[in-house]
């Protein structure tokens, strides 16, 4: 399946790049998330920091901080993503692939780190999604490696579910994505037009 993905990536990235009014559409998506049960209930949320033409997350991050939720952002360490609690945007500096990441001088503070299984909600970027919740990334596998343990281990009575919500513009959706065994599906995809999947708790 992997060989089928690259032409699709290029097509979907081009669609997203040429999309008009990304800011306005991002506001609609943010409003849907902000009014959802998983966002309202979450105490710990992992956000991606948007870059280039991705759905913007800045308003949601600001809202989460205003509501005194714990805000986490990812950063690259080798082939893996690590999760860092962000207290202020000024703690971010350009990191891997030009993405804003926690300043390296702050990463030694153990109380700032957490595991994906400690998150109540993770907002996930993607190049594309399908309406069944499958995700197409850039092919480096960072998010799949981060999220796979959340879906491989059965939930016990004491274990809470971490909600995985993909953020995308409608132009990034296709009917069916080619899927590999290591790919991790979302609980829901939120676009400016609709919710695909479930935002139920």
PDB file of C-alpha atoms in Angstrom:
ATOM      1  CA  UNK A   1       0.000   0.000   0.000  1.00  0.00           C
ATOM      2  CA  UNK A   2       2.877   2.384   0.749  1.00  0.00           C
ATOM      3  CA  UNK A   3       3.699   2.911  -2.922  1.00  0.00           C
ATOM      4  CA  UNK A   4       0.160   4.127  -3.600  1.00  0.00           C
ATOM      5  CA  UNK A   5       0.386   6.874  -1.027  1.00  0.00           C
ATOM      6  CA  UNK A   6       2.966   9.280  -2.461  1.00  0.00           C
ATOM      7  CA  UNK A   7       0.983  10.441  -5.526  1.00  0.00           C
ATOM      8  CA  UNK A   8      -2.037  10.920  -3.264  1.00  0.00           C
ATOM      9  CA  UNK A   9       0.048  12.944  -0.799  1.00  0.00           C
ATOM     10  CA  UNK A  10       1.166  15.289  -3.562  1.00  0.00           C
ATOM     11  CA  UNK A  11      -2.386  15.755  -4.797  1.00  0.00           C
ATOM     12  CA  UNK A  12      -3.833  16.438  -1.348  1.00  0.00           C
ATOM     13  CA  UNK A  13      -1.036  18.818  -0.391  1.00  0.00           C
ATOM     14  CA  UNK A  14      -1.654  20.771  -3.578  1.00  0.00           C
ATOM     15  CA  UNK A  15      -5.374  20.957  -2.812  1.00  0.00           C
ATOM     16  CA  UNK A  16      -4.670  22.265   0.678  1.00  0.00           C
ATOM     17  CA  UNK A  17      -2.069  24.746  -0.530  1.00  0.00           C
ATOM     18  CA  UNK A  18      -4.495  26.312  -3.017  1.00  0.00           C
ATOM     19  CA  UNK A  19      -7.407  26.476  -0.602  1.00  0.00           C
ATOM     20  CA  UNK A  20      -8.827  29.971  -0.075  1.00  0.00           C
ATOM     21  CA  UNK A  21      -9.576  31.444   3.381  1.00  0.00           C
ATOM     22  CA  UNK A  22      -7.770  28.822   5.461  1.00  0.00           C
ATOM     23  CA  UNK A  23      -8.037  31.120   8.478  1.00  0.00           C
ATOM     24  CA  UNK A  24     -11.814  31.352   8.260  1.00  0.00           C
ATOM     25  CA  UNK A  25     -12.198  27.628   7.694  1.00  0.00           C
ATOM     26  CA  UNK A  26      -9.861  26.920  10.602  1.00  0.00           C
ATOM     27  CA  UNK A  27     -12.076  29.065  12.837  1.00  0.00           C
ATOM     28  CA  UNK A  28     -15.085  26.913  11.932  1.00  0.00           C
ATOM     29  CA  UNK A  29     -13.178  23.732  12.723  1.00  0.00           C
ATOM     30  CA  UNK A  30     -11.938  25.204  16.013  1.00  0.00           C
ATOM     31  CA  UNK A  31     -15.493  26.130  16.999  1.00  0.00           C
ATOM     32  CA  UNK A  32     -16.689  22.562  16.436  1.00  0.00           C
ATOM     33  CA  UNK A  33     -13.849  21.213  18.568  1.00  0.00           C
ATOM     34  CA  UNK A  34     -14.371  23.829  21.286  1.00  0.00           C
ATOM     35  CA  UNK A  35     -18.057  22.873  21.591  1.00  0.00           C
ATOM     36  CA  UNK A  36     -17.389  19.132  21.659  1.00  0.00           C
ATOM     37  CA  UNK A  37     -17.659  16.824  24.656  1.00  0.00           C
ATOM     38  CA  UNK A  38     -14.071  15.516  24.470  1.00  0.00           C
ATOM     39  CA  UNK A  39     -12.637  19.059  24.504  1.00  0.00           C
ATOM     40  CA  UNK A  40     -14.900  20.184  27.349  1.00  0.00           C
ATOM     41  CA  UNK A  41     -14.029  17.163  29.493  1.00  0.00           C
ATOM     42  CA  UNK A  42     -10.301  17.007  28.716  1.00  0.00           C
ATOM     43  CA  UNK A  43      -7.775  18.140  31.296  1.00  0.00           C
ATOM     44  CA  UNK A  44      -4.698  17.223  29.263  1.00  0.00           C
ATOM     45  CA  UNK A  45      -4.672  17.916  25.526  1.00  0.00           C
ATOM     46  CA  UNK A  46      -1.927  17.292  22.994  1.00  0.00           C
ATOM     47  CA  UNK A  47      -2.044  19.880  20.207  1.00  0.00           C
ATOM     48  CA  UNK A  48       0.042  20.040  17.077  1.00  0.00           C
ATOM     49  CA  UNK A  49       1.499  23.465  16.278  1.00  0.00           C
ATOM     50  CA  UNK A  50       0.336  24.213  12.747  1.00  0.00           C
ATOM     51  CA  UNK A  51       2.757  24.954   9.933  1.00  0.00           C
ATOM     52  CA  UNK A  52       2.317  25.970   6.308  1.00  0.00           C
ATOM     53  CA  UNK A  53      -1.229  25.200   5.175  1.00  0.00           C
ATOM     54  CA  UNK A  54      -2.410  22.990   8.063  1.00  0.00           C
ATOM     55  CA  UNK A  55      -5.613  23.662   9.991  1.00  0.00           C
ATOM     56  CA  UNK A  56      -4.645  26.324  12.502  1.00  0.00           C
ATOM     57  CA  UNK A  57      -4.618  25.370  16.187  1.00  0.00           C
ATOM     58  CA  UNK A  58      -3.640  28.673  17.825  1.00  0.00           C
ATOM     59  CA  UNK A  59      -7.173  29.650  18.871  1.00  0.00           C
ATOM     60  CA  UNK A  60      -7.814  26.260  20.436  1.00  0.00           C
ATOM     61  CA  UNK A  61      -4.521  26.372  22.318  1.00  0.00           C
ATOM     62  CA  UNK A  62      -5.372  29.840  23.665  1.00  0.00           C
ATOM     63  CA  UNK A  63      -8.871  28.660  24.657  1.00  0.00           C
ATOM     64  CA  UNK A  64      -7.496  25.607  26.424  1.00  0.00           C
ATOM     65  CA  UNK A  65      -5.082  27.771  28.400  1.00  0.00           C
ATOM     66  CA  UNK A  66      -7.884  30.194  29.250  1.00  0.00           C
ATOM     67  CA  UNK A  67      -9.928  27.260  30.587  1.00  0.00           C
ATOM     68  CA  UNK A  68      -6.897  26.170  32.637  1.00  0.00           C
ATOM     69  CA  UNK A  69      -6.402  22.911  30.773  1.00  0.00           C
ATOM     70  CA  UNK A  70      -2.922  21.451  30.489  1.00  0.00           C
ATOM     71  CA  UNK A  71      -1.569  22.079  26.997  1.00  0.00           C
ATOM     72  CA  UNK A  72       1.013  19.732  25.500  1.00  0.00           C
ATOM     73  CA  UNK A  73       2.880  19.925  22.199  1.00  0.00           C
ATOM     74  CA  UNK A  74       5.079  17.343  20.452  1.00  0.00           C
ATOM     75  CA  UNK A  75       8.723  17.537  19.472  1.00  0.00           C
ATOM     76  CA  UNK A  76      10.972  15.203  17.507  1.00  0.00           C
ATOM     77  CA  UNK A  77      13.670  13.180  19.221  1.00  0.00           C
ATOM     78  CA  UNK A  78      15.292  10.835  16.739  1.00  0.00           C
ATOM     79  CA  UNK A  79      12.525   8.833  15.052  1.00  0.00           C
ATOM     80  CA  UNK A  80       9.972   9.490  17.790  1.00  0.00           C
ATOM     81  CA  UNK A  81       7.712  12.238  19.082  1.00  0.00           C
ATOM     82  CA  UNK A  82       8.014  13.317  22.685  1.00  0.00           C
ATOM     83  CA  UNK A  83       5.284  15.226  24.527  1.00  0.00           C
ATOM     84  CA  UNK A  84       6.013  18.460  26.399  1.00  0.00           C
ATOM     85  CA  UNK A  85       3.763  20.646  28.563  1.00  0.00           C
ATOM     86  CA  UNK A  86       3.734  24.177  27.163  1.00  0.00           C
ATOM     87  CA  UNK A  87       3.027  27.069  29.512  1.00  0.00           C
ATOM     88  CA  UNK A  88       3.636  29.928  27.066  1.00  0.00           C
ATOM     89  CA  UNK A  89       4.105  30.292  23.310  1.00  0.00           C
ATOM     90  CA  UNK A  90       7.436  32.006  23.960  1.00  0.00           C
ATOM     91  CA  UNK A  91       8.794  28.605  25.015  1.00  0.00           C
ATOM     92  CA  UNK A  92       8.697  27.444  21.378  1.00  0.00           C
ATOM     93  CA  UNK A  93      11.499  27.741  18.850  1.00  0.00           C
ATOM     94  CA  UNK A  94      11.845  26.411  15.270  1.00  0.00           C
ATOM     95  CA  UNK A  95      12.735  22.721  15.375  1.00  0.00           C
ATOM     96  CA  UNK A  96      12.596  19.680  13.084  1.00  0.00           C
ATOM     97  CA  UNK A  97      11.137  20.427   9.628  1.00  0.00           C
ATOM     98  CA  UNK A  98      10.659  24.067  10.669  1.00  0.00           C
ATOM     99  CA  UNK A  99       7.898  23.176  13.155  1.00  0.00           C
ATOM    100  CA  UNK A 100       7.753  25.205  16.370  1.00  0.00           C
ATOM    101  CA  UNK A 101       8.927  23.001  19.242  1.00  0.00           C
ATOM    102  CA  UNK A 102       9.850  23.453  22.915  1.00  0.00           C
ATOM    103  CA  UNK A 103      13.147  25.227  23.452  1.00  0.00           C
ATOM    104  CA  UNK A 104      15.827  22.521  23.966  1.00  0.00           C
ATOM    105  CA  UNK A 105      16.907  24.247  27.191  1.00  0.00           C
ATOM    106  CA  UNK A 106      13.504  23.454  28.726  1.00  0.00           C
ATOM    107  CA  UNK A 107      13.336  19.800  27.751  1.00  0.00           C
ATOM    108  CA  UNK A 108      15.418  18.593  30.683  1.00  0.00           C
ATOM    109  CA  UNK A 109      12.588  19.454  33.121  1.00  0.00           C
ATOM    110  CA  UNK A 110      11.007  16.046  33.902  1.00  0.00           C
ATOM    111  CA  UNK A 111       7.747  17.531  35.189  1.00  0.00           C
ATOM    112  CA  UNK A 112       7.089  18.949  31.723  1.00  0.00           C
ATOM    113  CA  UNK A 113       6.959  15.531  30.024  1.00  0.00           C
ATOM    114  CA  UNK A 114       4.092  13.089  29.658  1.00  0.00           C
ATOM    115  CA  UNK A 115       3.112   9.981  27.719  1.00  0.00           C
ATOM    116  CA  UNK A 116       0.436   9.781  25.064  1.00  0.00           C
ATOM    117  CA  UNK A 117      -1.576   7.521  27.373  1.00  0.00           C
ATOM    118  CA  UNK A 118      -1.841  10.390  29.866  1.00  0.00           C
ATOM    119  CA  UNK A 119      -3.646  12.614  27.361  1.00  0.00           C
ATOM    120  CA  UNK A 120      -7.415  12.911  27.402  1.00  0.00           C
ATOM    121  CA  UNK A 121      -7.510  14.294  23.859  1.00  0.00           C
ATOM    122  CA  UNK A 122      -5.016  14.380  20.994  1.00  0.00           C
ATOM    123  CA  UNK A 123      -5.602  16.619  17.980  1.00  0.00           C
ATOM    124  CA  UNK A 124      -3.833  15.081  15.011  1.00  0.00           C
ATOM    125  CA  UNK A 125      -2.687  16.721  11.770  1.00  0.00           C
ATOM    126  CA  UNK A 126      -2.618  14.907   8.456  1.00  0.00           C
ATOM    127  CA  UNK A 127      -2.067  15.268   4.750  1.00  0.00           C
ATOM    128  CA  UNK A 128      -5.356  13.485   4.146  1.00  0.00           C
ATOM    129  CA  UNK A 129      -8.102  11.440   5.772  1.00  0.00           C
ATOM    130  CA  UNK A 130     -10.992   9.279   4.657  1.00  0.00           C
ATOM    131  CA  UNK A 131     -14.485   9.243   6.090  1.00  0.00           C
ATOM    132  CA  UNK A 132     -13.786   6.030   8.006  1.00  0.00           C
ATOM    133  CA  UNK A 133     -11.191   7.825  10.135  1.00  0.00           C
ATOM    134  CA  UNK A 134      -8.054   6.595   8.384  1.00  0.00           C
ATOM    135  CA  UNK A 135      -5.169   9.046   8.167  1.00  0.00           C
ATOM    136  CA  UNK A 136      -2.454   9.781   5.620  1.00  0.00           C
ATOM    137  CA  UNK A 137       0.632  11.510   7.018  1.00  0.00           C
ATOM    138  CA  UNK A 138       3.900  12.563   5.442  1.00  0.00           C
ATOM    139  CA  UNK A 139       5.195   8.999   5.513  1.00  0.00           C
ATOM    140  CA  UNK A 140       7.704   9.371   8.324  1.00  0.00           C
ATOM    141  CA  UNK A 141       5.496   7.513  10.815  1.00  0.00           C
ATOM    142  CA  UNK A 142       5.946   9.854  13.781  1.00  0.00           C
ATOM    143  CA  UNK A 143       2.289   9.987  14.780  1.00  0.00           C
ATOM    144  CA  UNK A 144       1.692   6.299  14.068  1.00  0.00           C
ATOM    145  CA  UNK A 145       4.520   5.360  16.439  1.00  0.00           C
ATOM    146  CA  UNK A 146       3.178   7.751  19.083  1.00  0.00           C
ATOM    147  CA  UNK A 147      -0.449   6.659  18.834  1.00  0.00           C
ATOM    148  CA  UNK A 148      -0.233   2.932  18.085  1.00  0.00           C
ATOM    149  CA  UNK A 149       0.173   1.836  21.742  1.00  0.00           C
ATOM    150  CA  UNK A 150      -3.082   3.624  22.585  1.00  0.00           C
ATOM    151  CA  UNK A 151      -4.983   1.295  20.279  1.00  0.00           C
ATOM    152  CA  UNK A 152      -2.971  -1.907  20.763  1.00  0.00           C
ATOM    153  CA  UNK A 153      -3.487  -2.238  24.511  1.00  0.00           C
ATOM    154  CA  UNK A 154      -7.032  -3.130  25.657  1.00  0.00           C
ATOM    155  CA  UNK A 155      -8.670  -0.611  27.961  1.00  0.00           C
ATOM    156  CA  UNK A 156      -9.169  -1.753  31.521  1.00  0.00           C
ATOM    157  CA  UNK A 157     -11.793  -0.428  33.904  1.00  0.00           C
ATOM    158  CA  UNK A 158      -9.181   1.943  35.338  1.00  0.00           C
ATOM    159  CA  UNK A 159      -7.850   3.100  31.965  1.00  0.00           C
ATOM    160  CA  UNK A 160      -9.433   6.103  30.321  1.00  0.00           C
ATOM    161  CA  UNK A 161      -9.740   6.365  26.574  1.00  0.00           C
ATOM    162  CA  UNK A 162      -7.655   8.943  24.780  1.00  0.00           C
ATOM    163  CA  UNK A 163      -9.744  10.565  22.055  1.00  0.00           C
ATOM    164  CA  UNK A 164      -7.963  10.941  18.714  1.00  0.00           C
ATOM    165  CA  UNK A 165      -9.420  13.670  16.504  1.00  0.00           C
ATOM    166  CA  UNK A 166      -8.003  14.562  13.116  1.00  0.00           C
ATOM    167  CA  UNK A 167      -8.300  18.157  11.920  1.00  0.00           C
ATOM    168  CA  UNK A 168      -8.620  18.683   8.179  1.00  0.00           C
ATOM    169  CA  UNK A 169     -10.165  20.823   5.505  1.00  0.00           C
ATOM    170  CA  UNK A 170     -12.861  19.150   3.440  1.00  0.00           C
ATOM    171  CA  UNK A 171     -10.558  19.180   0.400  1.00  0.00           C
ATOM    172  CA  UNK A 172      -8.237  16.761   2.233  1.00  0.00           C
ATOM    173  CA  UNK A 173     -10.860  14.024   2.426  1.00  0.00           C
ATOM    174  CA  UNK A 174     -11.078  11.062   0.065  1.00  0.00           C
ATOM    175  CA  UNK A 175     -13.505   8.139  -0.011  1.00  0.00           C
ATOM    176  CA  UNK A 176     -10.926   5.486   0.873  1.00  0.00           C
ATOM    177  CA  UNK A 177      -7.233   5.683   1.745  1.00  0.00           C
ATOM    178  CA  UNK A 178      -4.728   2.900   1.089  1.00  0.00           C
ATOM    179  CA  UNK A 179      -3.979   1.537   4.563  1.00  0.00           C
ATOM    180  CA  UNK A 180      -0.933  -0.226   5.989  1.00  0.00           C
ATOM    181  CA  UNK A 181      -1.042  -2.395   9.147  1.00  0.00           C
ATOM    182  CA  UNK A 182       0.832   0.207  11.218  1.00  0.00           C
ATOM    183  CA  UNK A 183      -1.617   3.045  10.406  1.00  0.00           C
ATOM    184  CA  UNK A 184      -3.708   4.357  13.315  1.00  0.00           C
ATOM    185  CA  UNK A 185      -7.309   5.455  12.701  1.00  0.00           C
ATOM    186  CA  UNK A 186      -8.969   8.449  14.350  1.00  0.00           C
ATOM    187  CA  UNK A 187     -12.130   8.442  16.449  1.00  0.00           C
ATOM    188  CA  UNK A 188     -13.356  11.384  14.386  1.00  0.00           C
ATOM    189  CA  UNK A 189     -12.317  13.783  11.644  1.00  0.00           C
ATOM    190  CA  UNK A 190     -13.501  17.390  11.948  1.00  0.00           C
ATOM    191  CA  UNK A 191     -13.664  19.604   8.866  1.00  0.00           C
ATOM    192  CA  UNK A 192     -15.270  22.973   8.236  1.00  0.00           C
ATOM    193  CA  UNK A 193     -18.365  21.183   6.924  1.00  0.00           C
ATOM    194  CA  UNK A 194     -18.900  18.071   8.999  1.00  0.00           C
ATOM    195  CA  UNK A 195     -17.793  15.607  11.651  1.00  0.00           C
ATOM    196  CA  UNK A 196     -16.901  12.157  10.364  1.00  0.00           C
ATOM    197  CA  UNK A 197     -16.975   9.594  13.146  1.00  0.00           C
ATOM    198  CA  UNK A 198     -18.015  10.309  16.710  1.00  0.00           C
ATOM    199  CA  UNK A 199     -17.339  13.153  19.141  1.00  0.00           C
ATOM    200  CA  UNK A 200     -19.234  11.278  21.836  1.00  0.00           C
ATOM    201  CA  UNK A 201     -17.513  10.669  25.156  1.00  0.00           C
TER     202      UNK A 201
END
